[in-house]
Tab-separated table of C-alpha atoms in Angstrom:
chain	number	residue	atom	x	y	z
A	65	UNK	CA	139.802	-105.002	96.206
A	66	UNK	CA	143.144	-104.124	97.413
A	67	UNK	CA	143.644	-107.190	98.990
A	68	UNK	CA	142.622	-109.547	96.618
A	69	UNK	CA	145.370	-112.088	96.213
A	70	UNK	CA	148.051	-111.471	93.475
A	71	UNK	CA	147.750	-113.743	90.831
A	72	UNK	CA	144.215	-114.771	91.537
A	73	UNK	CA	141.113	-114.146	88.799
A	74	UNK	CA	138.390	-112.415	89.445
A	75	UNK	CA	134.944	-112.924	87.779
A	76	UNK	CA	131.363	-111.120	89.074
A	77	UNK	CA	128.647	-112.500	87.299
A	78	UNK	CA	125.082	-111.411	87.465
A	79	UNK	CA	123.117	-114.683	87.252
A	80	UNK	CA	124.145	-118.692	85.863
A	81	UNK	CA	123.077	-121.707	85.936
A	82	UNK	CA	125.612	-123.002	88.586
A	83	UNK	CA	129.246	-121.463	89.432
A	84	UNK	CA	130.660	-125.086	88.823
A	85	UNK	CA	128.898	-125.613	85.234
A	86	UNK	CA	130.321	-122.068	84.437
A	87	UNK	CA	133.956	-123.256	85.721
A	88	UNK	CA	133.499	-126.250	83.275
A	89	UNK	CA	132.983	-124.367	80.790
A	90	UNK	CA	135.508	-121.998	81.057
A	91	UNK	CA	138.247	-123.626	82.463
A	92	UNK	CA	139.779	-124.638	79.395
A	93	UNK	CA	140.664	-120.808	78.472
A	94	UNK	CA	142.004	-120.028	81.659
A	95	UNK	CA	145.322	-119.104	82.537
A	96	UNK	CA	145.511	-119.322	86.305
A	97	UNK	CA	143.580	-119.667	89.524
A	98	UNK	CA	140.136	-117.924	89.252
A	99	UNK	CA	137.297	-116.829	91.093
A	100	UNK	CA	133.909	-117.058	89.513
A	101	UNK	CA	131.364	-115.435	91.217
A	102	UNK	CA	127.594	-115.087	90.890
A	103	UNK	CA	125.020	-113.490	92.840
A	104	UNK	CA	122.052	-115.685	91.695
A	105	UNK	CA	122.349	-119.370	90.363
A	106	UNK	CA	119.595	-121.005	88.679
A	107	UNK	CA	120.779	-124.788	89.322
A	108	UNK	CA	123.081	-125.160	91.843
A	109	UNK	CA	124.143	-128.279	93.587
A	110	UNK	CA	126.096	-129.592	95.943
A	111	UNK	CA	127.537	-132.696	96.718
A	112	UNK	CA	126.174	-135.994	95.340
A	113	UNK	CA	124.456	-133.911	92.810
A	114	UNK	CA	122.259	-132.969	95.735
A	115	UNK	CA	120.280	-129.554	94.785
A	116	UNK	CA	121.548	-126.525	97.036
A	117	UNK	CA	118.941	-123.966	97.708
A	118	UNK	CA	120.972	-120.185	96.730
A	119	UNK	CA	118.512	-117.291	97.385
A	120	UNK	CA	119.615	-113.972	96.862
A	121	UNK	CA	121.957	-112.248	99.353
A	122	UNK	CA	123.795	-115.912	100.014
A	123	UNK	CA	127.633	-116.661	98.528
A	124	UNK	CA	127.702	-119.007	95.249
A	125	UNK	CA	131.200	-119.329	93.790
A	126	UNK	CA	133.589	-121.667	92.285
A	127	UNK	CA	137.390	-121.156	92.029
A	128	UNK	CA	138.815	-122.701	89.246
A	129	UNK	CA	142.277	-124.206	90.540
A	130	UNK	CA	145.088	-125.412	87.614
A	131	UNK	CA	146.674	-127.972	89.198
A	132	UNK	CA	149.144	-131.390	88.232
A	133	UNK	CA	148.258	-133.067	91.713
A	134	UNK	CA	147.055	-136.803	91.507
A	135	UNK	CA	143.228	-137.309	92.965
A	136	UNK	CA	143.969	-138.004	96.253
A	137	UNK	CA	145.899	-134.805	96.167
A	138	UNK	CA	143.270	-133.141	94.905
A	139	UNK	CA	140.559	-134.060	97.678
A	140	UNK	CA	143.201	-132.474	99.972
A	141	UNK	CA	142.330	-129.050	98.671
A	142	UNK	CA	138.785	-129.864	100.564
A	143	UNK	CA	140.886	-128.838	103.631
A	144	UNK	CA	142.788	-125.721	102.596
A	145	UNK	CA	139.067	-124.333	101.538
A	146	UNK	CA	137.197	-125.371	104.980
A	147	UNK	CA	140.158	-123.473	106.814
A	148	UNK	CA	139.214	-120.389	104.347
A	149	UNK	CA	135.672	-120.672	104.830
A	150	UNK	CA	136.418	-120.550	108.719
A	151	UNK	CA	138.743	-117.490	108.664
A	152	UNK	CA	136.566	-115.688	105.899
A	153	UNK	CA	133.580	-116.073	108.821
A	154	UNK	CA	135.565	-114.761	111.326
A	155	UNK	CA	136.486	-111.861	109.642
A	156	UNK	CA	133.096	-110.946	108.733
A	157	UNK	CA	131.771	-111.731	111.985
A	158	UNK	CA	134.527	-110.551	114.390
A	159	UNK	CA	134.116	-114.226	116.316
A	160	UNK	CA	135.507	-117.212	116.441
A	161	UNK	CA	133.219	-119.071	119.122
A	162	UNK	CA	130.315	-121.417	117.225
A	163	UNK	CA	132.596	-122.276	114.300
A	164	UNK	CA	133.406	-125.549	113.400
A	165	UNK	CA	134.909	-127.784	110.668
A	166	UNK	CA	132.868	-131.038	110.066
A	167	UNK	CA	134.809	-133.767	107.488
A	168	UNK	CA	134.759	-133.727	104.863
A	169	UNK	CA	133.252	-130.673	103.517
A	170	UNK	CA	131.073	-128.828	105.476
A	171	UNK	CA	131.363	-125.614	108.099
A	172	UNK	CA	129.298	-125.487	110.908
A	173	UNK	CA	127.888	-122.145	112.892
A	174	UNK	CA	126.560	-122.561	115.985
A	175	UNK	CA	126.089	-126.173	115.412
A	176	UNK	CA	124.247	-126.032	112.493
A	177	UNK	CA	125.393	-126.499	108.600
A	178	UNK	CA	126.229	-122.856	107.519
A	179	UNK	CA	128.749	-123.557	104.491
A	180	UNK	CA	129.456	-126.531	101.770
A	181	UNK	CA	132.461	-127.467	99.656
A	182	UNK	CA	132.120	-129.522	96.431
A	183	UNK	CA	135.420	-130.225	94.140
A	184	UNK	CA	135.420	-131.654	91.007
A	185	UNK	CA	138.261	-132.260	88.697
A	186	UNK	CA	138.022	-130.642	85.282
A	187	UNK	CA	141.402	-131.885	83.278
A	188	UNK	CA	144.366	-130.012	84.330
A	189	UNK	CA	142.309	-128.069	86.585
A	190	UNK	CA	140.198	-128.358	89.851
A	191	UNK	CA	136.625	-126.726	90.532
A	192	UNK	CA	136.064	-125.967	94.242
A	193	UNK	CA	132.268	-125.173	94.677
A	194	UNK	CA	131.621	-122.986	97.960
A	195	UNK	CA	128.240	-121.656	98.752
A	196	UNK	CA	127.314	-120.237	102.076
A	197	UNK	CA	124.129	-118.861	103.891
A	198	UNK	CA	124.616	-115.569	104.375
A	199	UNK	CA	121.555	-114.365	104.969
A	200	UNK	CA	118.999	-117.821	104.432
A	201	UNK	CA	119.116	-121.229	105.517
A	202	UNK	CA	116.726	-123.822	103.891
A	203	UNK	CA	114.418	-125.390	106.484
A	204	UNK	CA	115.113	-128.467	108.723
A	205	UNK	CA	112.439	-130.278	106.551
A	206	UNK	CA	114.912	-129.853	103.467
A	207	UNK	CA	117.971	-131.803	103.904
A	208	UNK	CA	118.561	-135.750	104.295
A	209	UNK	CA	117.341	-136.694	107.744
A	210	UNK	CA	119.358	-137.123	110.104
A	211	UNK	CA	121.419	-134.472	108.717
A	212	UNK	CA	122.891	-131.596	110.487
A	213	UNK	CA	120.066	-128.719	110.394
A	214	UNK	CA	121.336	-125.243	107.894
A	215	UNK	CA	121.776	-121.647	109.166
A	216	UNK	CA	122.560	-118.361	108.140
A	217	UNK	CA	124.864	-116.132	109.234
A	218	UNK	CA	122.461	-113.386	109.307
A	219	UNK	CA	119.839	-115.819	111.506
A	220	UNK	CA	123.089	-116.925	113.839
A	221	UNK	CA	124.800	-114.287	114.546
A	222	UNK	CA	122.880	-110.800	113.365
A	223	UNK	CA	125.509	-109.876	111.091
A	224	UNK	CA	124.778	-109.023	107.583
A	225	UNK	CA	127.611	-109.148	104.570
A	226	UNK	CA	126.979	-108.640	101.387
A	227	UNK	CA	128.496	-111.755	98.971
A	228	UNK	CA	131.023	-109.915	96.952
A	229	UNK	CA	132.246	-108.297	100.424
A	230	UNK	CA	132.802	-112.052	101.253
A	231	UNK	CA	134.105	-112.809	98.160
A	232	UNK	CA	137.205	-110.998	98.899
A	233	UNK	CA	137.737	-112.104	102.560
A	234	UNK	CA	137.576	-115.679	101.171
A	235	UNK	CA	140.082	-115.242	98.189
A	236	UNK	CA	142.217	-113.394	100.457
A	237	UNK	CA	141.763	-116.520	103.218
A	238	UNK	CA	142.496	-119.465	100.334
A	239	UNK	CA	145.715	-117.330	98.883
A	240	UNK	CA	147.212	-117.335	102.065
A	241	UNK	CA	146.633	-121.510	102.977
A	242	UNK	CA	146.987	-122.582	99.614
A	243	UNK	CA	150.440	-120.867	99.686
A	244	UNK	CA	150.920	-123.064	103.004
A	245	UNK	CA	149.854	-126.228	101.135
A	246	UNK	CA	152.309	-125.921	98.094
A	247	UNK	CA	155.370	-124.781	100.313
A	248	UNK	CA	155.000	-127.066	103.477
A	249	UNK	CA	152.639	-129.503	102.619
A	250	UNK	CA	149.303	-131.222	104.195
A	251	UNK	CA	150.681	-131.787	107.414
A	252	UNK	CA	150.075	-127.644	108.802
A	253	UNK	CA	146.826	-127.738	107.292
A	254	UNK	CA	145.818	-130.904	108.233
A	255	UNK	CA	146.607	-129.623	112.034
A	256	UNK	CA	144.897	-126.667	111.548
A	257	UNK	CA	141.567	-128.095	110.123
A	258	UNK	CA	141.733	-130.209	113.348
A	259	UNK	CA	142.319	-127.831	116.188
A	260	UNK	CA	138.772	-126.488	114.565
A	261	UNK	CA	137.519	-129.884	113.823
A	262	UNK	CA	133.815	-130.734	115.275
A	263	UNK	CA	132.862	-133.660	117.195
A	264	UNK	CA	136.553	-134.648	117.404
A	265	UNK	CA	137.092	-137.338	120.429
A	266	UNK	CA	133.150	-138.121	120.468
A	267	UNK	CA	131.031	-140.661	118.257
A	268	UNK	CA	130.235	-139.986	115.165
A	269	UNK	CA	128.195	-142.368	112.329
A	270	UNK	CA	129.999	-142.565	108.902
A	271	UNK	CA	127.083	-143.374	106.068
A	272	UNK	CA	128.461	-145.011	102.919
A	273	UNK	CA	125.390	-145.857	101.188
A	274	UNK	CA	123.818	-148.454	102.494
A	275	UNK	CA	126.736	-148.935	105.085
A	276	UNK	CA	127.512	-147.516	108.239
A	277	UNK	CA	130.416	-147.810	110.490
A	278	UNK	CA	130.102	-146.057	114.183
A	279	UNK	CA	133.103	-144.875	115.808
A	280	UNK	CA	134.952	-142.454	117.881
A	281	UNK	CA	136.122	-139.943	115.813
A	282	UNK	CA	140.148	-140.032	116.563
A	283	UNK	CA	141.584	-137.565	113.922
A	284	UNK	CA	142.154	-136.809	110.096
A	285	UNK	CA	145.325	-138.915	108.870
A	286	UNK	CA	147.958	-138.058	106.228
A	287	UNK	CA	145.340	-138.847	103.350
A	288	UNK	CA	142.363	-136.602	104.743
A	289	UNK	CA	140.975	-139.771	105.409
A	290	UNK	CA	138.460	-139.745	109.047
A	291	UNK	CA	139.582	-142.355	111.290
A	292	UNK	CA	137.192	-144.091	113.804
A	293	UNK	CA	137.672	-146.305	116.791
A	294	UNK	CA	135.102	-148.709	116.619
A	295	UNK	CA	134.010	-152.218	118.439
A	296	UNK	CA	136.191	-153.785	115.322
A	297	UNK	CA	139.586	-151.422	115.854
A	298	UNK	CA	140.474	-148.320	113.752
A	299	UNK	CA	139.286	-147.981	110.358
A	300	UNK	CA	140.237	-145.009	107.665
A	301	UNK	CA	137.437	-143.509	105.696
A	302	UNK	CA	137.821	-141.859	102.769
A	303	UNK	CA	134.454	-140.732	101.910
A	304	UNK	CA	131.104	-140.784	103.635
A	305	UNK	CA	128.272	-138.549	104.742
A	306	UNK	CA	128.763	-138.162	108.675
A	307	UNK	CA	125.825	-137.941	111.816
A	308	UNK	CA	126.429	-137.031	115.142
């Protein structure tokens, strides 16, 4: 605990329903940025109300973020988290190869779907969801089809760490490029989520619904927004499930 981040709440709970159904709840009696933890959830989900499978021994939390930022500000915060997320694994793991940042919210471990980010705003405040498979992936058979297949970190790489161990490697992680977004801005963060980006320079499928638009993927732009080069010219997306 003595580097948790100065200003930063800190809340362990045993079991919930979801992290992010406790941060709606609560966020209305909090004073600053806070952590709430849980080591067992009971209906979590992730994005598109999709359900996300949280055994025991895996990381469930939700910070709860006061913030005045308009909504496309907001979705920005996706970016300082993934960054987290990848530093967080590092420091657990002691590597960097096999990580990767896929837009908009997911981190990948040795190609497969080892982390998830889910924001939603709550008022004057935002709820960033994070869950991660520490030590249990759900099966191929699972997720969407076509989707990227889930690991563990513990099925990856061998290494074991416990969640609340994690906990404080990712507070620590989010302090320090959160602090980076308020002082300089997107534009740092938005190069650092894309030196670590995956699949950047190759063809990727954007799904929006019932739509899909194939393209090279050519970076991130000033909005967070993927941009493709496809047979029609560049396009911006600002939300979509992506295949590769």
């Amino acid at each position: 605990m003595s580097d948790w981040p100065l200003g930063y709440g800190r809340q362990v709970l045993a079991e919930v329903d979801s992290t992010m159904a406790e941060a709606a709840r609560q966020a209305g009696s909090l004073t600053g940025p806070t952590w709430i933890f849980a080591s067992h959830q009971t209906a979590a989900r992730g994005r598109r109300g999709r359900p996300w499978v949280n055994p025991q021994g895996n990381f469930a939390a939700t910070l709860v973020l006061p913030t005045t930022d308009a909504a496309d500000r907001r979705a920005l915060r996706s970016f300082v988290a993934a960054l987290a997320l990848f530093d967080a694994l590092v420091a657990v793991s002691g590597r960097v190869d096999g990580l990767a940042l896929k837009w908009p919210n997911d981190v990948l471990l040795t190609g497969g779907k080892v982390a998830g980010i889910l924001l939603e705003s709550l008022g004057p405040h935002l709820a960033i969801g994070i869950g991660v498979n520490l030590v249990a992936a759900p099966e191929a058979s699972e997720v969407e089809p076509g989707a990227v297949a889930p690991v563990s970190v513990l099925s990856a790489l061998g290494v074991e760490v416990g969640p609340e161990v994690f906990l404080d490697m990712l507070a620590s992680a989010f302090a320090r490029h959160e602090a980076q977004m308020v002082n300089y801005g997107f534009g740092p963060i938005r190069e650092a989520w894309l030196a670590r980006a995956a699949r950047l320079g190759e063809v990727v499928t954007a799904r929006m619904g019932t739509r899909e638009v194939t393209g090279t993927f050519e970076t991130v732009d000033a909005e967070g927004r993927i941009v493709l080069n496809t047979a029609e010219g560049r396009q911006a997306i600002a939300a979509a499930d992506i295949f590769f």
